[in-house]
XYZ file of C-alpha atoms in Angstrom:
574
model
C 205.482 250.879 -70.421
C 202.366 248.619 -71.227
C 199.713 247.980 -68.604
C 199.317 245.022 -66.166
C 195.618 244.429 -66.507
C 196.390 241.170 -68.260
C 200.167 239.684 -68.645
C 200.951 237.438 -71.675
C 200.505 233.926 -70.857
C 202.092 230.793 -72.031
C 199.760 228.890 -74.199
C 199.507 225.491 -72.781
C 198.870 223.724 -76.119
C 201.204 220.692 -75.012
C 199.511 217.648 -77.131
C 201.643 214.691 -78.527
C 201.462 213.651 -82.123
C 198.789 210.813 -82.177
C 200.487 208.035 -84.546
C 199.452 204.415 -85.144
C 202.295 201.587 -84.006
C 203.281 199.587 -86.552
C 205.440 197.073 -87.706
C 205.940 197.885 -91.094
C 207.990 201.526 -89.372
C 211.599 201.437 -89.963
C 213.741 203.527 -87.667
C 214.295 205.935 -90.407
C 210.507 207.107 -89.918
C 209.996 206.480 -85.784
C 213.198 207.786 -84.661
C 212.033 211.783 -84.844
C 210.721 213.615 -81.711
C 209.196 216.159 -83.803
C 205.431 216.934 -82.936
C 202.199 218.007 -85.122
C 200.506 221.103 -84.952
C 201.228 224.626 -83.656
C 203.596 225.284 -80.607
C 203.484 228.870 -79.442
C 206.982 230.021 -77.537
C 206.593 231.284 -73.990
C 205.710 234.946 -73.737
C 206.933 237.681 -71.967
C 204.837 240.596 -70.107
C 205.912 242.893 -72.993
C 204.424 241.799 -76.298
C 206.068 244.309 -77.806
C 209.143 242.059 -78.033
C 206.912 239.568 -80.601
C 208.097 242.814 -83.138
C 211.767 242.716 -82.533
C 213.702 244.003 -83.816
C 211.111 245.722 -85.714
C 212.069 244.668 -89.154
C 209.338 242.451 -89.874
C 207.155 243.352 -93.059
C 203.578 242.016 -94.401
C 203.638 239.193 -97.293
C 203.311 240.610 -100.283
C 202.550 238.212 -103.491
C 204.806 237.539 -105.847
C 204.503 239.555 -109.063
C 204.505 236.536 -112.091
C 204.350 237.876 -115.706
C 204.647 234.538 -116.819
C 202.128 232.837 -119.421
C 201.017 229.357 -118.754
C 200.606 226.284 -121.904
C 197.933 223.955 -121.925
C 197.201 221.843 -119.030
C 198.746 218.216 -119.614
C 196.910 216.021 -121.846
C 195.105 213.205 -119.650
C 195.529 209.405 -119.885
C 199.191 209.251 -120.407
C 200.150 205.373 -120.798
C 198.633 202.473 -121.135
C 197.199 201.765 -117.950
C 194.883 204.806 -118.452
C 193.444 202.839 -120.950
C 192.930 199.280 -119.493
C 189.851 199.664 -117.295
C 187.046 201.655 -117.281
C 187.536 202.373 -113.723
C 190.384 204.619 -114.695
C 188.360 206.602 -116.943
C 186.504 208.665 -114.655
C 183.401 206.456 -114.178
C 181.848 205.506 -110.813
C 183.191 201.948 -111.869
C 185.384 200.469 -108.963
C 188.412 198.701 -109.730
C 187.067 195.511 -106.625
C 183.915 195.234 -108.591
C 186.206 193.762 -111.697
C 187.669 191.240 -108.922
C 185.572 188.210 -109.652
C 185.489 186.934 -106.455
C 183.360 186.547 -103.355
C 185.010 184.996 -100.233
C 187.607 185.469 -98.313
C 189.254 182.067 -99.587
C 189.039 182.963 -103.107
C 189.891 186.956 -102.710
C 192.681 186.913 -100.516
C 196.470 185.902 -101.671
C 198.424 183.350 -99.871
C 200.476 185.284 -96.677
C 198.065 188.341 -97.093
C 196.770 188.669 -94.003
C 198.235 188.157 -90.399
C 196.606 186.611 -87.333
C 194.401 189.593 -86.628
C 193.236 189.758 -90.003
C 195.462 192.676 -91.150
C 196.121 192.148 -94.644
C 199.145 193.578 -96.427
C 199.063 194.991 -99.803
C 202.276 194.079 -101.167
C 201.369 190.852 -102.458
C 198.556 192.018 -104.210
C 200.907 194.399 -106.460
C 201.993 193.536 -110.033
C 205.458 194.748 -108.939
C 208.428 194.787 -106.476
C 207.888 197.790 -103.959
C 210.402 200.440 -103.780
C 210.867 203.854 -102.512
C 212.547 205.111 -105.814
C 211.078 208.050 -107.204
C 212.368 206.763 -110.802
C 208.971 204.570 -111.043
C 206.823 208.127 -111.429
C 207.869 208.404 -114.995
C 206.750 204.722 -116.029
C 203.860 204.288 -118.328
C 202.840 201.160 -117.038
C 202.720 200.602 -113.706
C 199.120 201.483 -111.669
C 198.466 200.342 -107.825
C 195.330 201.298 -107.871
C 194.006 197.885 -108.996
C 196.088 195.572 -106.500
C 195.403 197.913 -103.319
C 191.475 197.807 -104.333
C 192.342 193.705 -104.523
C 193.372 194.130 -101.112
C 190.647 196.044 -99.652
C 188.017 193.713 -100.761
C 189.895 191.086 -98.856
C 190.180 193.194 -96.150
C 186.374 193.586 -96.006
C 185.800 190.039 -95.997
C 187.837 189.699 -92.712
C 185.911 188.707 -89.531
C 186.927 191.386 -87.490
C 184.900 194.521 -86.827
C 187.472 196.942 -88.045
C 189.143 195.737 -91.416
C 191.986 196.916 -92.170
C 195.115 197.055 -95.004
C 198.808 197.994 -94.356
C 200.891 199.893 -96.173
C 204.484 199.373 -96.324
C 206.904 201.966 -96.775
C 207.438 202.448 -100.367
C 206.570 204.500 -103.087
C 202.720 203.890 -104.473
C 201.517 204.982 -108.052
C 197.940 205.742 -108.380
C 196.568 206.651 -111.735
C 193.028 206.667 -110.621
C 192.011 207.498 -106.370
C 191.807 204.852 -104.180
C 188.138 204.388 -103.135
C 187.582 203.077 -99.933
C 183.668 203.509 -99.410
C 183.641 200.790 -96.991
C 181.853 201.025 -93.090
C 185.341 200.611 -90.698
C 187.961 200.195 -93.211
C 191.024 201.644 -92.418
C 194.275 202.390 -94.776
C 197.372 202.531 -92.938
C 201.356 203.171 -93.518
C 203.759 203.146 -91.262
C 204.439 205.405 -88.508
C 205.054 209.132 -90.008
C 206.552 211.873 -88.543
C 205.697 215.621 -89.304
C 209.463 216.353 -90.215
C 209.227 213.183 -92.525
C 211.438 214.249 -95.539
C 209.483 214.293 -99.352
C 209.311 210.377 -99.955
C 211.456 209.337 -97.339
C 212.003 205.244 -97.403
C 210.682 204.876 -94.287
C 207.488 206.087 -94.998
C 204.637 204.957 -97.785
C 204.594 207.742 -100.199
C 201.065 207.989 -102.547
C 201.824 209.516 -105.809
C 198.843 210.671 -107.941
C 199.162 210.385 -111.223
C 195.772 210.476 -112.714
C 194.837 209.257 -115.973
C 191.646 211.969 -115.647
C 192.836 214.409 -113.404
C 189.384 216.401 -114.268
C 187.587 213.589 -112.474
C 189.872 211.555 -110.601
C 192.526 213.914 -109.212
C 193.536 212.623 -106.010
C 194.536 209.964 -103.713
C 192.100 208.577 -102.060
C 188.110 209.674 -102.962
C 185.168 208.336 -100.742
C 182.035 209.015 -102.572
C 179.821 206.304 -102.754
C 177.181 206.213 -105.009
C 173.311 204.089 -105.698
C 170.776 203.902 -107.975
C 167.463 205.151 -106.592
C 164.493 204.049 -107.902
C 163.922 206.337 -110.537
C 167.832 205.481 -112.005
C 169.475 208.459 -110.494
C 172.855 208.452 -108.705
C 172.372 209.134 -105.365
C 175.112 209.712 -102.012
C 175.462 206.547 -100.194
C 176.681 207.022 -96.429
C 179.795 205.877 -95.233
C 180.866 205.632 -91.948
C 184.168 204.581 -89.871
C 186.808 205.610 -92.964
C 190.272 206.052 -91.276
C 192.745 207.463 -93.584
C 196.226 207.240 -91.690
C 200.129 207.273 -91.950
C 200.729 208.599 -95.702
C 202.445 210.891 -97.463
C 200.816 212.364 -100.843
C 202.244 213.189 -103.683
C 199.760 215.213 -105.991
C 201.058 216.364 -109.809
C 198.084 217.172 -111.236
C 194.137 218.544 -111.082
C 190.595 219.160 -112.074
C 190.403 222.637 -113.706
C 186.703 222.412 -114.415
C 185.012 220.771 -111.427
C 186.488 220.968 -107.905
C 187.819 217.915 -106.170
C 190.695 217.321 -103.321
C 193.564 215.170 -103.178
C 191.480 213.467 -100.584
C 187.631 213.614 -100.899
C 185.327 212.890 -97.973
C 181.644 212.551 -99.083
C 179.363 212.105 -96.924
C 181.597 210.185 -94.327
C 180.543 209.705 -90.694
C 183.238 209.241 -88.016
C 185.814 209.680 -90.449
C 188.993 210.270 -89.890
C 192.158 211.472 -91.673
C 195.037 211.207 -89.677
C 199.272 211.806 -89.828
C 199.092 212.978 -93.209
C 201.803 215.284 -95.196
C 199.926 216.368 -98.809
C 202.608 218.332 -100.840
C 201.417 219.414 -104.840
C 204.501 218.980 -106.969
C 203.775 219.120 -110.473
C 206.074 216.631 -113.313
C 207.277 219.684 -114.838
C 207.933 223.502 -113.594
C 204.624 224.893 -112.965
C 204.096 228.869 -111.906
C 201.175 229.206 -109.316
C 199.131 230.914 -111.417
C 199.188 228.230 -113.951
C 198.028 225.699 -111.202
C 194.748 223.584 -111.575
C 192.359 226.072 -110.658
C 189.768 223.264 -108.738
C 192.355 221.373 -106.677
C 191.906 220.955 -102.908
C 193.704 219.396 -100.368
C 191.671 217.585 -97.744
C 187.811 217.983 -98.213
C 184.993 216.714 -95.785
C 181.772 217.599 -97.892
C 178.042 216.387 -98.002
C 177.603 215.660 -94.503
C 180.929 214.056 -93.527
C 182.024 214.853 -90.358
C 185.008 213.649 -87.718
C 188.561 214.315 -87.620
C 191.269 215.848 -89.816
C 194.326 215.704 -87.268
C 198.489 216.293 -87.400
C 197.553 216.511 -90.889
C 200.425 219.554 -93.189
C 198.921 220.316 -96.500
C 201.491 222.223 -98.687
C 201.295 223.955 -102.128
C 197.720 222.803 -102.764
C 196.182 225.433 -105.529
C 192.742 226.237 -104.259
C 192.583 225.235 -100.382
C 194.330 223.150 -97.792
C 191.714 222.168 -96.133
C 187.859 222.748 -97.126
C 184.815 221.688 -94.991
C 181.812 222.217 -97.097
C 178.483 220.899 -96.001
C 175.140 222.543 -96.234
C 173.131 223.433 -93.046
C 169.833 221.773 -93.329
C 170.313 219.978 -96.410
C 173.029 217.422 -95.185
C 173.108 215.798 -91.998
C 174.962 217.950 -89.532
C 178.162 216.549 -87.995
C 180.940 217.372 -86.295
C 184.174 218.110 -88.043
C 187.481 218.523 -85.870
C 190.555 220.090 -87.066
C 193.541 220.050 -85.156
C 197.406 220.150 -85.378
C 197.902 221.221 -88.790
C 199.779 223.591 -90.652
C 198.680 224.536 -93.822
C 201.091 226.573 -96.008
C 201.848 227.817 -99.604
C 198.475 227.509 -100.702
C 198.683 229.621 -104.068
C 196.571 229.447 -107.209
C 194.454 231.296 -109.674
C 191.402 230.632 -107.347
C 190.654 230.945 -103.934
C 194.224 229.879 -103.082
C 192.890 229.915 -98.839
C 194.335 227.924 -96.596
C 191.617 226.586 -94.278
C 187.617 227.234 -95.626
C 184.913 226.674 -93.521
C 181.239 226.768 -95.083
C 180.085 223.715 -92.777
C 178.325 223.611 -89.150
C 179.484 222.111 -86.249
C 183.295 222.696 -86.699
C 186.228 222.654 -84.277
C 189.683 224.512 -85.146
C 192.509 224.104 -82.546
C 196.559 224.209 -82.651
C 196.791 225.149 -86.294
C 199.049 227.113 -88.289
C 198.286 228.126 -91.193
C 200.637 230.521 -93.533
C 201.797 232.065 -96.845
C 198.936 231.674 -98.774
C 198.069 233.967 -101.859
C 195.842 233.991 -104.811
C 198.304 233.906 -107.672
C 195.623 235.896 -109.964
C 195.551 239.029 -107.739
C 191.723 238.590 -106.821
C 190.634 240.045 -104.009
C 188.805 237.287 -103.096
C 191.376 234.956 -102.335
C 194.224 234.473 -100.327
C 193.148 234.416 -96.975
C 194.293 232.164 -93.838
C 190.706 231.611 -92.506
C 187.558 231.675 -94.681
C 184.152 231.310 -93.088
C 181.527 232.426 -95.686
C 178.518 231.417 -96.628
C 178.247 230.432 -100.111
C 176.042 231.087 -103.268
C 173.659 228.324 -104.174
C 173.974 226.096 -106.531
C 171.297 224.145 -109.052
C 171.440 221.051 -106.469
C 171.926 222.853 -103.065
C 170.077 225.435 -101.134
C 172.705 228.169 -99.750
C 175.628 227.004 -97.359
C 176.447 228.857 -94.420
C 178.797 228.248 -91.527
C 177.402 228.069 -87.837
C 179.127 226.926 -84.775
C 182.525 227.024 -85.441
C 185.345 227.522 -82.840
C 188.883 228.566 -83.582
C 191.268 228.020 -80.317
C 194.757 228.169 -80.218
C 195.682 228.697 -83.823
C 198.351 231.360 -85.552
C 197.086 232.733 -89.161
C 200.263 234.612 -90.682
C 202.001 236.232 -94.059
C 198.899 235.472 -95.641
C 198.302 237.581 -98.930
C 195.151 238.535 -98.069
C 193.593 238.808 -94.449
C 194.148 236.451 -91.767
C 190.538 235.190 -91.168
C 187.621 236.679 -93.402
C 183.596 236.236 -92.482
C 181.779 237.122 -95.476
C 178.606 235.947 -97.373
C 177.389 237.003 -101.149
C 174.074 236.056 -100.170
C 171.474 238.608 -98.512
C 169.384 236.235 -96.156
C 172.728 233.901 -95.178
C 175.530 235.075 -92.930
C 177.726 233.442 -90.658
C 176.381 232.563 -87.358
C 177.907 231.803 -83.682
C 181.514 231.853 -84.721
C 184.492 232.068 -81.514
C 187.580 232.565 -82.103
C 189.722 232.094 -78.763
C 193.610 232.414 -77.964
C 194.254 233.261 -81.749
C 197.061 235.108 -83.574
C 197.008 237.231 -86.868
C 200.332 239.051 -87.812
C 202.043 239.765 -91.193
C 198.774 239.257 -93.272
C 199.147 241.567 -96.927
C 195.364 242.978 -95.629
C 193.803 242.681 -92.430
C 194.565 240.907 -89.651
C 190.608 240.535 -88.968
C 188.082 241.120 -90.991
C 184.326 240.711 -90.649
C 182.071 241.602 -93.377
C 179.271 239.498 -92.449
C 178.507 237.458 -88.827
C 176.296 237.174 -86.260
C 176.806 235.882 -82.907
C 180.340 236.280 -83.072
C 183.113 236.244 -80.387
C 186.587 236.923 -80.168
C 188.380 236.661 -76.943
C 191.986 237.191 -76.221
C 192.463 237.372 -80.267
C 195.999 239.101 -81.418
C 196.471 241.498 -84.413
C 200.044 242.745 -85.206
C 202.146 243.932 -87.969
C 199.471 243.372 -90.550
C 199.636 245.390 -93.843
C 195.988 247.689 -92.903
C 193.406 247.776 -90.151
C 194.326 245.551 -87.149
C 190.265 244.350 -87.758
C 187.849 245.790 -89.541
C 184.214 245.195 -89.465
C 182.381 246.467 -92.009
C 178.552 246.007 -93.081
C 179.181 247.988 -96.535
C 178.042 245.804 -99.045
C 176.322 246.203 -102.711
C 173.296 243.936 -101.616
C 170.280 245.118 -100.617
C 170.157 247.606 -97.965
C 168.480 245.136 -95.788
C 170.808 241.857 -96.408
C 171.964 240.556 -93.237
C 175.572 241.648 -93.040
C 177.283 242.104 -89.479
C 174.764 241.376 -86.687
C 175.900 241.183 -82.699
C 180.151 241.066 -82.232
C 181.609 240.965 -78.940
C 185.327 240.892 -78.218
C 187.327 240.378 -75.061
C 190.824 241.528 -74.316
C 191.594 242.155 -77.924
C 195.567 242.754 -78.105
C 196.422 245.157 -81.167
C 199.272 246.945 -82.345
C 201.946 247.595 -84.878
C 199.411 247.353 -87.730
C 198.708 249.415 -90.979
C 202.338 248.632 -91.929
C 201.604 248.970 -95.974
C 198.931 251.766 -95.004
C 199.889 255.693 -96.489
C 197.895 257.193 -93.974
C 196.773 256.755 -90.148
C 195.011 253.862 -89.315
C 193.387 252.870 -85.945
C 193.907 249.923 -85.029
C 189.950 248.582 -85.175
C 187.340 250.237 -87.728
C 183.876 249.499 -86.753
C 181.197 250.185 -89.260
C 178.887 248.171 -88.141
C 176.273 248.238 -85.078
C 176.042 245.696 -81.863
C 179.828 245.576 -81.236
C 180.828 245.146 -77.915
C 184.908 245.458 -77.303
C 185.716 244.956 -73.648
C 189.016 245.378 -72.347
C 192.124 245.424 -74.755
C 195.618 247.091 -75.070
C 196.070 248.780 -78.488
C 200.087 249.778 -78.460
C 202.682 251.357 -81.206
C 205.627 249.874 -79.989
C 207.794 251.705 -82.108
C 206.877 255.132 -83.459
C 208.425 254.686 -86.764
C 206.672 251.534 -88.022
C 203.470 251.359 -89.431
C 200.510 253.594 -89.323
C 198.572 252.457 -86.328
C 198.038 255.654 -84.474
C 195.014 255.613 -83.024
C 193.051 252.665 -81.011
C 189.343 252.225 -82.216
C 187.474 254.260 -84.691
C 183.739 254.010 -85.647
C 182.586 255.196 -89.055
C 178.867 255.603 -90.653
C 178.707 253.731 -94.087
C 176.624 253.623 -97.210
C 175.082 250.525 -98.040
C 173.023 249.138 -101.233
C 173.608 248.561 -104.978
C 175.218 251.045 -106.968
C 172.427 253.542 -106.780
C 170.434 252.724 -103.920
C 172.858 252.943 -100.931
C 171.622 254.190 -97.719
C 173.674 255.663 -94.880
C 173.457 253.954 -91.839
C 175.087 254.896 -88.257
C 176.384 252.733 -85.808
C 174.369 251.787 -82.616
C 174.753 249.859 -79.554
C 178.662 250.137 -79.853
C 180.169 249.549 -76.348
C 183.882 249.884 -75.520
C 184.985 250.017 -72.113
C 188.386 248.736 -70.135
C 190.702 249.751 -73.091
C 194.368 250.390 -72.733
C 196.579 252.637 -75.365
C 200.017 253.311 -75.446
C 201.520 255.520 -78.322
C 197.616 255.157 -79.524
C 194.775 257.707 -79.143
C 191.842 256.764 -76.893
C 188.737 255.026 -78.234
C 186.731 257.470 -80.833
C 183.571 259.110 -80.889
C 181.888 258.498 -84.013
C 182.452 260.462 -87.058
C 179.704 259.852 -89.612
C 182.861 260.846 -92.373
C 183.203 258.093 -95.575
């Protein structure tokens, strides 16, 4: 039936969840085998059988005709109330700890032989795991665990560090850890951990100004220049580690994350499960609109790893840094999934307008705008972005995808795009990567340059298999898709939502080089993917001013159909 050119191959992603030891784990947390990340099944020759039994549909979004109330009202209780550090100032809750040694800072039994110290003593409270102490108006952690810290950093050891046991944690404002080699650890957590199980330390937000202080844990330190601004203060060696987050509540103005990374070097967020669960029945669409999950912005770079970010409104994970503004650093992502992402905004699950970035063993799925934009929903954003009054434009560049499954997405799979004429995305691979069940495209490039796809799947997606497209209302001469080459594309079953015949790749663009490929209709009654490749002319400009343009320097060679035409001539049709 199919061709032998290339047979499927197992993906050899084998890694092993990397999790600190600790004493504070109880069996409860240590006894799962369950691993992080994505874990493809073994293939067979016949891809065809990834459709079976052929039943399979595109996610479609929710219709909600519901009407949302006013957000909550802010500084609930009267902790919100007892220090200006909960107000959303830069105050820190350490600076109001009037002391400076380790003698005077640190309680009695705080801190162990190698100079780990333990927050518990430093609460106002006994430490439970009962979920009963989210609804009290008095309790805050925030203070005691800053307590700790600052004892921590007065430990003679090169990495300081504070331990978490398992328990439940309230947090009314973020913890702030903008400390050089400071790490914040629970005990050991499993990806199958259940929502606040006892053997785990659970950080519920509950912010007294969720427009300013949203999340759990928010490195952004801060000076006074000479002239009395605020400026970004680095901060380097930051390991976040071992939590589970709670997060009920979020800016709807200003964007912020339920953990922030500013300018961070060598950072690392690590064994993390981030679920959004609101204190009262909350629709998607009435979600705060500015709420990420894990952000590494202004410079920050390192690792976000075995990391599952769930329900988050605007984006599970967002790396946002601009190219020759900040300083460039590496950002790796690996072993997460990323799901249920759904808001009024964005609602993506992983967002890339940073350099220097490394996807691998994700999965990332069912994500949707709630507000039926067109601009949201997607499982993979790399865009450049608009500028803003403080930043020149941000655009991605050197980013690698390997090994990662994008699925039932509302919108596409993975998007390129950029609103801005002179910016587009540059030197972008995407290896070994999936796209199936995605409401729109499976691929879709709309702006990119340097850009390379080998051994990339599209299947059972709701239109075009990919699409490349350099329509756009800019100027005729913005810089939309530049040079595109892909190797041993795999492609069928798509255009399942389409009314009319669909090939399986649209190129309206120039510089694309497809080498190699199968493009297949396993079954002739599903979905509208009868042809293989099809290039189209396109008009491009503001309303008004569009120009036609013709593709050029398109080279496919080494394709395989089945139940598909052959590769197209070009038709200059609209």
């Amino acid at each position: 039936m199919l061709s032998t050119q290339r047979f499927m191959k197992t993906w050899m992603v084998g890694f092993l969840a990397l999790v600190s030891a600790s004493i504070w784990a109880t069996s409860s947390a240590a006894s799962s085998s369950a691993v992080w990340g994505y874990h493809p099944p073994a293939e067979s020759a016949d891809f065809c059988e990834l459709d079976a039994p052929y039943s399979e549909m595109p996610f479609t979004a929710p219709v909600d005709n519901s009407s949302c109330g006013a957000p909550p009202t802010p500084c609930t209780g009267a902790v919100c109330s007892a220090s200006e550090a909960c107000m959303g100032t830069r105050a820190l809750y350490e600076d109001q700890i009037a002391c400076n040694t380790k003698e005077e800072c640190c309680l009695a039994g705080s801190v162990d032989p190698d100079g780990v110290v333990d927050v518990l003593p430093y609460l106002a409270r006994p430490l439970s795991a009962d979920p009963a102490i989210d609804n009290s108006t008095t309790v805050d952690d925030s203070p005691g665990i800053a307590h700790a810290i600052k004892c921590a950093m007065l430990q003679p050891t090169t990495r300081h560090t504070v331990a978490f046991p398992a328990g439940r944690y309230v947090l009314r404002s973020p913890l702030r850890p903008e400390h050089n080699d400071l790490t914040l650890e629970g005990p050991e957590l499993p990806p199958d951990a259940a929502p606040g199980d006892p053997g785990t330390a659970t950080l519920v937000t509950l912010p007294c100004h969720p427009e300013y202080l949203p999340g759990a844990i928010q490195v952004d330190k801060v000076a006074l220049d000479g002239s009395g601004k605020w400026v970004s203060d680095n901060v380097s060696g930051v390991w976040i580690r071992n939590f589970q987050i709670v997060l009920t509540e979020g800016p709807r103005v200003k964007a912020n994350s339920g953990i922030q990374m500013n300018n961070c070097a060598d950072c690392l967020v690590e064994n993390i499960i981030m679920r959004y669960v609101p204190r009262s029945a909350q629709p998607p669409k009435c979600k705060p609109s500015n709420l990420d999950g894990i952000t590494f912005a202004l410079g920050s770079g390192g690792a976000i790893r075995n990391v599952i970010v769930d329900g988050v409104p605007k984006g599970g994970i967002y790396l946002a840094s601009v190219t020759g503004h900040h300083v460039t650093r590496h950002i790796d992502v690996e072993n997460c999934e990323i799901k249920n992402i759904n808001g009024p905004v964005g609602a993506g699950g992983i967002k890339i307008i940073a350099s220097e970035v490394a996807v691998r063993n994700c999965e990332v799925h069912h994500n949707w705008v709630s507000s039926g934009s067109t601009s949201g929903g997607y499982g993979l954003w790399i865009a450049a972005q608009i500028p803003g009054a403080t930043y020149p434009s941000a655009y991605p560049s050197n980013v690698v995808v390997q090994d990662s499954y994008f699925h039932h997405n509302g919108n596409s799979g993975v998007a390129m795009a950029s609103p801005v004429e002179n910016y587009r995305p540059e030197n972008i691979e995407l290896e070994r990567v999936k796209f199936a069940y995605n409401g729109s495209y499976g691929v879709h490039i709309q702006a990119g340059t340097g850009v390379e796809l080998r051994d990339v799947w599209s299947w059972g997606n709701g239109s075009y298999g990919m699409y490349l497209t350099s329509r756009a209302t800019l100027a005729p001469s913005a810089l939309r898709v530049g040079t595109v080459y892909m190797q041993d594309p795999i492609v069928f079953d798509n255009g399942l939502t389409a009314s009319q015949d669909l090939p399986g790749i649209l190129l309206q663009a120039s510089n694309i080089t497809i080498d190699g490929g199968d493009f297949e209709r396993c079954e002739q009654s599903r979905g509208k993917q009868t042809r293989s490749i099809q290039q189209r002319c396109w008009q491009s400009g503001p309303a008004g001013g569009e120009v036609l343009f013709h593709p050029v320097n398109n080279v496919i060679s080494g394709v395989d159909t089945h139940g598909t035409n052959a590769p197209e001539v070009l038709a200059c049709n609209l």
